Coordinates of C-alpha atoms in Angstrom, one line a residue:
X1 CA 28.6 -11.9 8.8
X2 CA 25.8 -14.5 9.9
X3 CA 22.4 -13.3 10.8
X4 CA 19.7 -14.5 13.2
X5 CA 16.3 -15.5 12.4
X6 CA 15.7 -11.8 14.2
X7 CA 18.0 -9.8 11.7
X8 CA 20.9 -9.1 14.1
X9 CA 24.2 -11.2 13.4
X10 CA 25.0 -13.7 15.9
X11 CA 27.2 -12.0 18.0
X12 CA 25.0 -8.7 18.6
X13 CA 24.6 -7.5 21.1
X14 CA 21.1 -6.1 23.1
X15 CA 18.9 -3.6 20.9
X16 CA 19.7 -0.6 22.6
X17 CA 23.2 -0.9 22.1
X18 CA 22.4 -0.7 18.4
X19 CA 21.0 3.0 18.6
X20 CA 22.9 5.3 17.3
X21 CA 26.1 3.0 16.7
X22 CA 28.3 5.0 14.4
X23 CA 30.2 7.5 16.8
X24 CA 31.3 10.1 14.2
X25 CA 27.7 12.3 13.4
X26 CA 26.5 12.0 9.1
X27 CA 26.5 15.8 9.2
X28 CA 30.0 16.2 10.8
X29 CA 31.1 13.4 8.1
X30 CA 30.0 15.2 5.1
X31 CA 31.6 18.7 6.4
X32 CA 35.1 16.8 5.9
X33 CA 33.6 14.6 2.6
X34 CA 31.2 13.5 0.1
X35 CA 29.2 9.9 0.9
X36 CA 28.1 7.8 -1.2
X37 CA 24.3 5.9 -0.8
X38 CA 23.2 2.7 -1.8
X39 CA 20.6 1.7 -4.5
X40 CA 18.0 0.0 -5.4
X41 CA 16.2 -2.3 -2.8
X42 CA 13.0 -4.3 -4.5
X43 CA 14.8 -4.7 -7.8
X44 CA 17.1 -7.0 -5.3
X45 CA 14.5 -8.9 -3.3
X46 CA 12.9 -9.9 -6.6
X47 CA 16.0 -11.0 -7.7
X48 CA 16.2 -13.0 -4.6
X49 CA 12.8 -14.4 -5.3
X50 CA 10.3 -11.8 -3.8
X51 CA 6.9 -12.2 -5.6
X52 CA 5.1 -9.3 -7.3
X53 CA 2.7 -7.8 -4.9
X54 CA 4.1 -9.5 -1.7
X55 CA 5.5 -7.7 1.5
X56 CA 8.9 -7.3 1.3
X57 CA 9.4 -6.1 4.5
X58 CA 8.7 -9.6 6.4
X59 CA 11.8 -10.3 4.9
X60 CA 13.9 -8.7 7.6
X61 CA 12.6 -10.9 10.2
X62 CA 11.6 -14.2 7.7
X63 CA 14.1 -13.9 5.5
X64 CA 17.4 -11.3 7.2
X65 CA 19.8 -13.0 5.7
X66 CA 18.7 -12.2 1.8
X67 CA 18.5 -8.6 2.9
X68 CA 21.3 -8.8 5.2
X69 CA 23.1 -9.8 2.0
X70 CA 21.7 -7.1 0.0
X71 CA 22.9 -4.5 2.7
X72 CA 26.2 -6.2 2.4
X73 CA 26.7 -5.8 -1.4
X74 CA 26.0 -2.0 -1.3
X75 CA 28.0 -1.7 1.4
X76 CA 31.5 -4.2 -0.1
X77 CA 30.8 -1.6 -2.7
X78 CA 31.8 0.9 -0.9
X79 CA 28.7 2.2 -0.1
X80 CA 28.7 4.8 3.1
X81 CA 25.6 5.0 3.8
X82 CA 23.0 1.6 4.1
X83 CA 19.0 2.1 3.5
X84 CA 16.9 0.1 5.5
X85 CA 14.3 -1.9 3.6
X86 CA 10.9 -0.4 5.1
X87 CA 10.1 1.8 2.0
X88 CA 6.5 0.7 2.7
X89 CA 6.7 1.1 6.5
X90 CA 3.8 3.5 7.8
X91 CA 0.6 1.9 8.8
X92 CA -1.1 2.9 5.7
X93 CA 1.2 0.7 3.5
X94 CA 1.3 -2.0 5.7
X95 CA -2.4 -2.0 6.3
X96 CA -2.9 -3.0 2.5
X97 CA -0.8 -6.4 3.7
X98 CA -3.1 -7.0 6.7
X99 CA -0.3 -6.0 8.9
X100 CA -1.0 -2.4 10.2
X101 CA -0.4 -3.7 13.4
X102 CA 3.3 -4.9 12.9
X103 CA 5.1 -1.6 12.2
X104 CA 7.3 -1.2 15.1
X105 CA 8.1 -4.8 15.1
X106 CA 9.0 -4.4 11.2
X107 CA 10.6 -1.6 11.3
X108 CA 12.7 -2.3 14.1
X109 CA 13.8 -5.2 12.3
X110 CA 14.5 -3.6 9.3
X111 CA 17.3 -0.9 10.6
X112 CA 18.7 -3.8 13.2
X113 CA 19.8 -5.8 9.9
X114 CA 20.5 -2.8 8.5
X115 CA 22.6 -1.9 11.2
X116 CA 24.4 -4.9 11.0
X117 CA 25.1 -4.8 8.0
X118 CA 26.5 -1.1 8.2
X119 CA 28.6 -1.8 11.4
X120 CA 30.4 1.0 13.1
X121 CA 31.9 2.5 10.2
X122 CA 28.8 3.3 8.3
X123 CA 25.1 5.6 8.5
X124 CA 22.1 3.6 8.9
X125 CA 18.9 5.6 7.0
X126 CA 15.4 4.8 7.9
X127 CA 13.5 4.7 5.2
X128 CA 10.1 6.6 5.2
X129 CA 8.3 6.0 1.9
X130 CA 5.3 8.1 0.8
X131 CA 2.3 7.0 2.6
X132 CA 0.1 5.8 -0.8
X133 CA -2.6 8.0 -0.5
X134 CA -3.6 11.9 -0.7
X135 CA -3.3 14.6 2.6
X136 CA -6.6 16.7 2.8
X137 CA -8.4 18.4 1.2
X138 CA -7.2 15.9 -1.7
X139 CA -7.7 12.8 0.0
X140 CA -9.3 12.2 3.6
X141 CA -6.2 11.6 5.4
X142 CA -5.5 14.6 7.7
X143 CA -1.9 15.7 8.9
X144 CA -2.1 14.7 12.3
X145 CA -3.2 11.1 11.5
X146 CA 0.1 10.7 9.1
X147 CA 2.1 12.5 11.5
X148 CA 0.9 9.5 14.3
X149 CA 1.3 7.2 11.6
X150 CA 5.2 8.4 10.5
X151 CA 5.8 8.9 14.3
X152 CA 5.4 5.2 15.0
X153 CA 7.4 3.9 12.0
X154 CA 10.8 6.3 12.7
X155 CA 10.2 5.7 16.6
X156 CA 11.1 2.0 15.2
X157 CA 13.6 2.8 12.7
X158 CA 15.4 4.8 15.5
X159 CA 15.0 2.3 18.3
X160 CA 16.7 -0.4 16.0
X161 CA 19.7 1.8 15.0
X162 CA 19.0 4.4 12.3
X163 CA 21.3 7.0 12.3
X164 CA 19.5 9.2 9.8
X165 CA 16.2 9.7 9.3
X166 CA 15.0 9.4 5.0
X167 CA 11.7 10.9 3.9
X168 CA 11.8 9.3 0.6
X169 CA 10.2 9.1 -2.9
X170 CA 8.3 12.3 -2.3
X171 CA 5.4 14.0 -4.6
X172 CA 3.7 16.5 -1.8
X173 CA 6.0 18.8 0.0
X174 CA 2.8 18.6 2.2
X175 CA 3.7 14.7 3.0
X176 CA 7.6 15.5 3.3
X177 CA 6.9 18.4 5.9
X178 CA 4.4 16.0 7.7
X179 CA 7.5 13.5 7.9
X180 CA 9.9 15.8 9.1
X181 CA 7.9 17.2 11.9
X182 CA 8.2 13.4 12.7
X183 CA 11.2 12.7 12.8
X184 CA 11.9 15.4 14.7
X185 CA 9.1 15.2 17.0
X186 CA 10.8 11.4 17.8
X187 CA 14.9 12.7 17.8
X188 CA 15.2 16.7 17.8
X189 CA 19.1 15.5 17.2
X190 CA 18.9 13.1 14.4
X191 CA 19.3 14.7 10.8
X192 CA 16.5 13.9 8.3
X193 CA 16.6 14.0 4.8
X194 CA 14.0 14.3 2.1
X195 CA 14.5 13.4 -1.0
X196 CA 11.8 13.9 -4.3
X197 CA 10.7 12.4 -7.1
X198 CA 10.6 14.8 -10.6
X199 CA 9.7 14.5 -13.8
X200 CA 10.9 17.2 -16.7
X201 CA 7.7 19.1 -17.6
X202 CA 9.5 21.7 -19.9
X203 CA 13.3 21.8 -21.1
X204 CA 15.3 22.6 -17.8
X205 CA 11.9 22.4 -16.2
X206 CA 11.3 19.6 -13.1
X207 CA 8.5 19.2 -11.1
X208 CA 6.9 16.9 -9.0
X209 CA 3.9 14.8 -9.7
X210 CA 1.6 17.5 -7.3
X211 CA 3.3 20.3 -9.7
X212 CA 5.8 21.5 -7.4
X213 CA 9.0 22.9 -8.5
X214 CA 12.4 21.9 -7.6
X215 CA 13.3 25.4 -5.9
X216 CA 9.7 25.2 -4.1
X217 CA 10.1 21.7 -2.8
X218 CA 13.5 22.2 -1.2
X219 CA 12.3 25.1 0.5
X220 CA 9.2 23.1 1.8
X221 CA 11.8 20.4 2.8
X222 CA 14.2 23.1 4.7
X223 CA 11.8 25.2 6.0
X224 CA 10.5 22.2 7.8
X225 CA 13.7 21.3 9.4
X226 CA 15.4 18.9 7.2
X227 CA 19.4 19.2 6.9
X228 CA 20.1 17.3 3.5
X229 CA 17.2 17.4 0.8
X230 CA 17.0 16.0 -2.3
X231 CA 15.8 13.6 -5.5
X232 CA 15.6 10.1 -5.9
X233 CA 14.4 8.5 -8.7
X234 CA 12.2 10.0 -11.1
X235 CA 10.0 10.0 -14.2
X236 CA 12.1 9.1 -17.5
X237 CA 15.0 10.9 -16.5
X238 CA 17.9 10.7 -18.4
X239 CA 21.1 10.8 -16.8
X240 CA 21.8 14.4 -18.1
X241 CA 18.5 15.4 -17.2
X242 CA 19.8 14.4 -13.2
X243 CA 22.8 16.9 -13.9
X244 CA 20.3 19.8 -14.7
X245 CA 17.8 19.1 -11.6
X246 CA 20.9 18.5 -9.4
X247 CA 21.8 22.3 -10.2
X248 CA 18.6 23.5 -9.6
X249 CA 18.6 21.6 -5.8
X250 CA 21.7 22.7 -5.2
X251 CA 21.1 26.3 -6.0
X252 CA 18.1 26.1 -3.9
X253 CA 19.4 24.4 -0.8
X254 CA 20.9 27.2 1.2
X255 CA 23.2 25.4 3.7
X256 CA 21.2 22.4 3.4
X257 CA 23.4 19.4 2.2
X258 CA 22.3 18.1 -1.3
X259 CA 21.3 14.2 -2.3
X260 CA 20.9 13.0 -6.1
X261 CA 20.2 9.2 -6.2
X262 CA 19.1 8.7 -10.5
X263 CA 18.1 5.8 -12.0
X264 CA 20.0 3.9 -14.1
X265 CA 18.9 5.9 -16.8
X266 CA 15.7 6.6 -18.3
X267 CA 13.6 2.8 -18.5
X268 CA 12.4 1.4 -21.5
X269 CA 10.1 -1.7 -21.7
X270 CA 11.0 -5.1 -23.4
X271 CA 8.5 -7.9 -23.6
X272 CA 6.7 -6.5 -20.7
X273 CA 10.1 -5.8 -18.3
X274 CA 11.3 -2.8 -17.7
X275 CA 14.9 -2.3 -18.8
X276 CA 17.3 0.5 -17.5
X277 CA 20.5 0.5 -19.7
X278 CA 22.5 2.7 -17.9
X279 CA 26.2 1.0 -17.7
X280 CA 28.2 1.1 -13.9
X281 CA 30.5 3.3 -16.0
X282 CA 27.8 6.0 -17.2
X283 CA 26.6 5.8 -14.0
X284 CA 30.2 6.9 -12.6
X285 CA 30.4 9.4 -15.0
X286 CA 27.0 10.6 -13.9
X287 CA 28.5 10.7 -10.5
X288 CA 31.4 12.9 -11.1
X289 CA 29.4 15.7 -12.6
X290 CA 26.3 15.1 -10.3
X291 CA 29.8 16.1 -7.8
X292 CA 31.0 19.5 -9.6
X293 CA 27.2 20.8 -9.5
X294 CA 27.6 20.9 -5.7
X295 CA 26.1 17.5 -4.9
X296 CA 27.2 15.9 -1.8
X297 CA 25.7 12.6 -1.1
X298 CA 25.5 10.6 -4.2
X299 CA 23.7 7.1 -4.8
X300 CA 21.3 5.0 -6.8
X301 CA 17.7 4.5 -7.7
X302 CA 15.6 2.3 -10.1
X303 CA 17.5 0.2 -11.6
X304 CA 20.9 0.5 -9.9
X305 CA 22.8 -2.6 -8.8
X306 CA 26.1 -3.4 -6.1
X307 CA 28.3 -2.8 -9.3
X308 CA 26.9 0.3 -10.2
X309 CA 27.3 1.7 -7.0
X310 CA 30.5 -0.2 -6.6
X311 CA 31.3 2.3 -9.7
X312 CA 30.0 5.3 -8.3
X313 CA 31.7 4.8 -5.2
X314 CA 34.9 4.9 -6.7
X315 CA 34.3 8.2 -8.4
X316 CA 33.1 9.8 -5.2
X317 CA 35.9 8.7 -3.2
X318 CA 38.0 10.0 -6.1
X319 CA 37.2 13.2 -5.5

């Protein structure tokens, strides 16, 4: 597929026929059968020659066809569902790039190559990323200035195509409720999932980095409106330990749908990289049981690459 300068593919047609693009709704999808997510994003800019510190989000409009291409790996791997690239979307990330005053224009682009790349057989996901900061009385942010804030970046991420909304890579249920109310504040109609990131504080024992439980934190996510909740990523996680938390999600959820997306394993560090061993093999295995505890929507995190998805994808289609 050949992309513009603007992220869309040659042929595309105007934005607003992009909204909304796949006809058959995620939530109907996953009442029939599991989906399987993409993985990792920066780990694949870098790779493409993304320097440490810079914005990867300019990529979608200086650079679509690298994350075009990226999009197309994950999703030639059989990926169902495509993540746009606009982890650091709100205002307060982009702010720390001088750019606070290019979110909708970057996060339009980011779900319109997205989008392409996920055609009409695939779910788009925003992205939504944690904000980088505390919520008050923490921190001096207040509620309604990162609800604004979120508002503006999903307003974008809708407007280009998103199909889902993804409150990602969360540590405050505070931050994820804030999200939701949103996304939903933007599209009553658009399902929105949030998705956490644990470490193990005791054996069978997960929390987040604010001390939130697993249980507590899918409540907070639910309560708030979200249909499919979640963990991605997380600290030093082994692959078993993703089996464990996915139980606990999962017996937390209610009739919320249930997203797992590990890391290849837990990292290690070699001559100042970090290294996650985790083969596309484990990482099927991992799959298959991340499956039988309930899990419906499974997909990668730090570390993963198109053949460990490619992998996973297998397994979940498999089943």
């Amino acid at each position: 597929m050949l992309f513009t300068k603007q992220g869309l593919p040659s042929s595309a047609p105007p934005v607003k026929n992009f909204a909304n693009m796949n006809p058959i709704p995620l939530l109907d999808e996953l009442s029939r059968r599991p989906l399987c997510c993409d993985g990792a994003m920066g780990t694949q800019l870098f790779a493409r020659g993304l320097a440490s510190g810079a914005c990867g989000m300019l990529w979608n409009l200086d650079r679509p066809g690298d994350v075009g291409g990226i999009h197309l790996a994950y999703r030639n791997a059989g990926c169902d569902l495509i993540t746009t690239n606009s982890f650091g979307g709100s205002r307060f990330a982009l702010q720390l790039h001088g750019l606070a005053d290019r979110v909708a224009e970057l996060n339009r682009a980011a779900a319109r190559v997205a989008r392409a790349a996920a055609g009409d057989k695939g779910w788009v996901l925003g992205d939504v990323g944690p904000f980088g900061d505390f919520l008050e009385p923490v921190g001096d942010t207040t509620a309604d200035e990162l609800r604004e804030a979120f508002s503006v970046q999903i307003a974008a991420l809708l407007e280009g195509g998103a199909d889902a909304i993804l409150v990602e890579t969360m540590s405050d249920p505070a931050e994820a409720i804030v999200g939701v109310e949103a996304a939903k504040a933007c599209a009553a109609t658009v399902p929105v999932i949030v998705t956490y990131a644990f470490q193990k504080t005791a054996p069978g024992e997960f929390r987040t980095m604010m001390g939130t439980s697993a249980a507590e934190a899918v409540r907070c996510a639910t309560g708030a409106g979200a249909e499919i909740v979640g963990a991605n990523c997380g600290t030093a996680l082994s692959l078993d330990d993703y089996v464990d938390l996915a139980g606990q999600l999962v017996a937390a959820a209610g009739n919320a749908t249930v997203i797992v997306q590990p890391n290849a394993g837990s990292p290690r560090t070699e001559n100042g990289k970090t290294i996650y061993d985790a083969t596309p093999e484990e990482m099927a295995v991992t799959a298959k049981r991340l499956l039988a505890a309930g899990v419906r929507i499974i997909g990668g995190c730090c570390g993963t690459a198109p053949n460990h998805l490619a992998a996973m994808s297998r397994a979940v289609k498999a089943t």
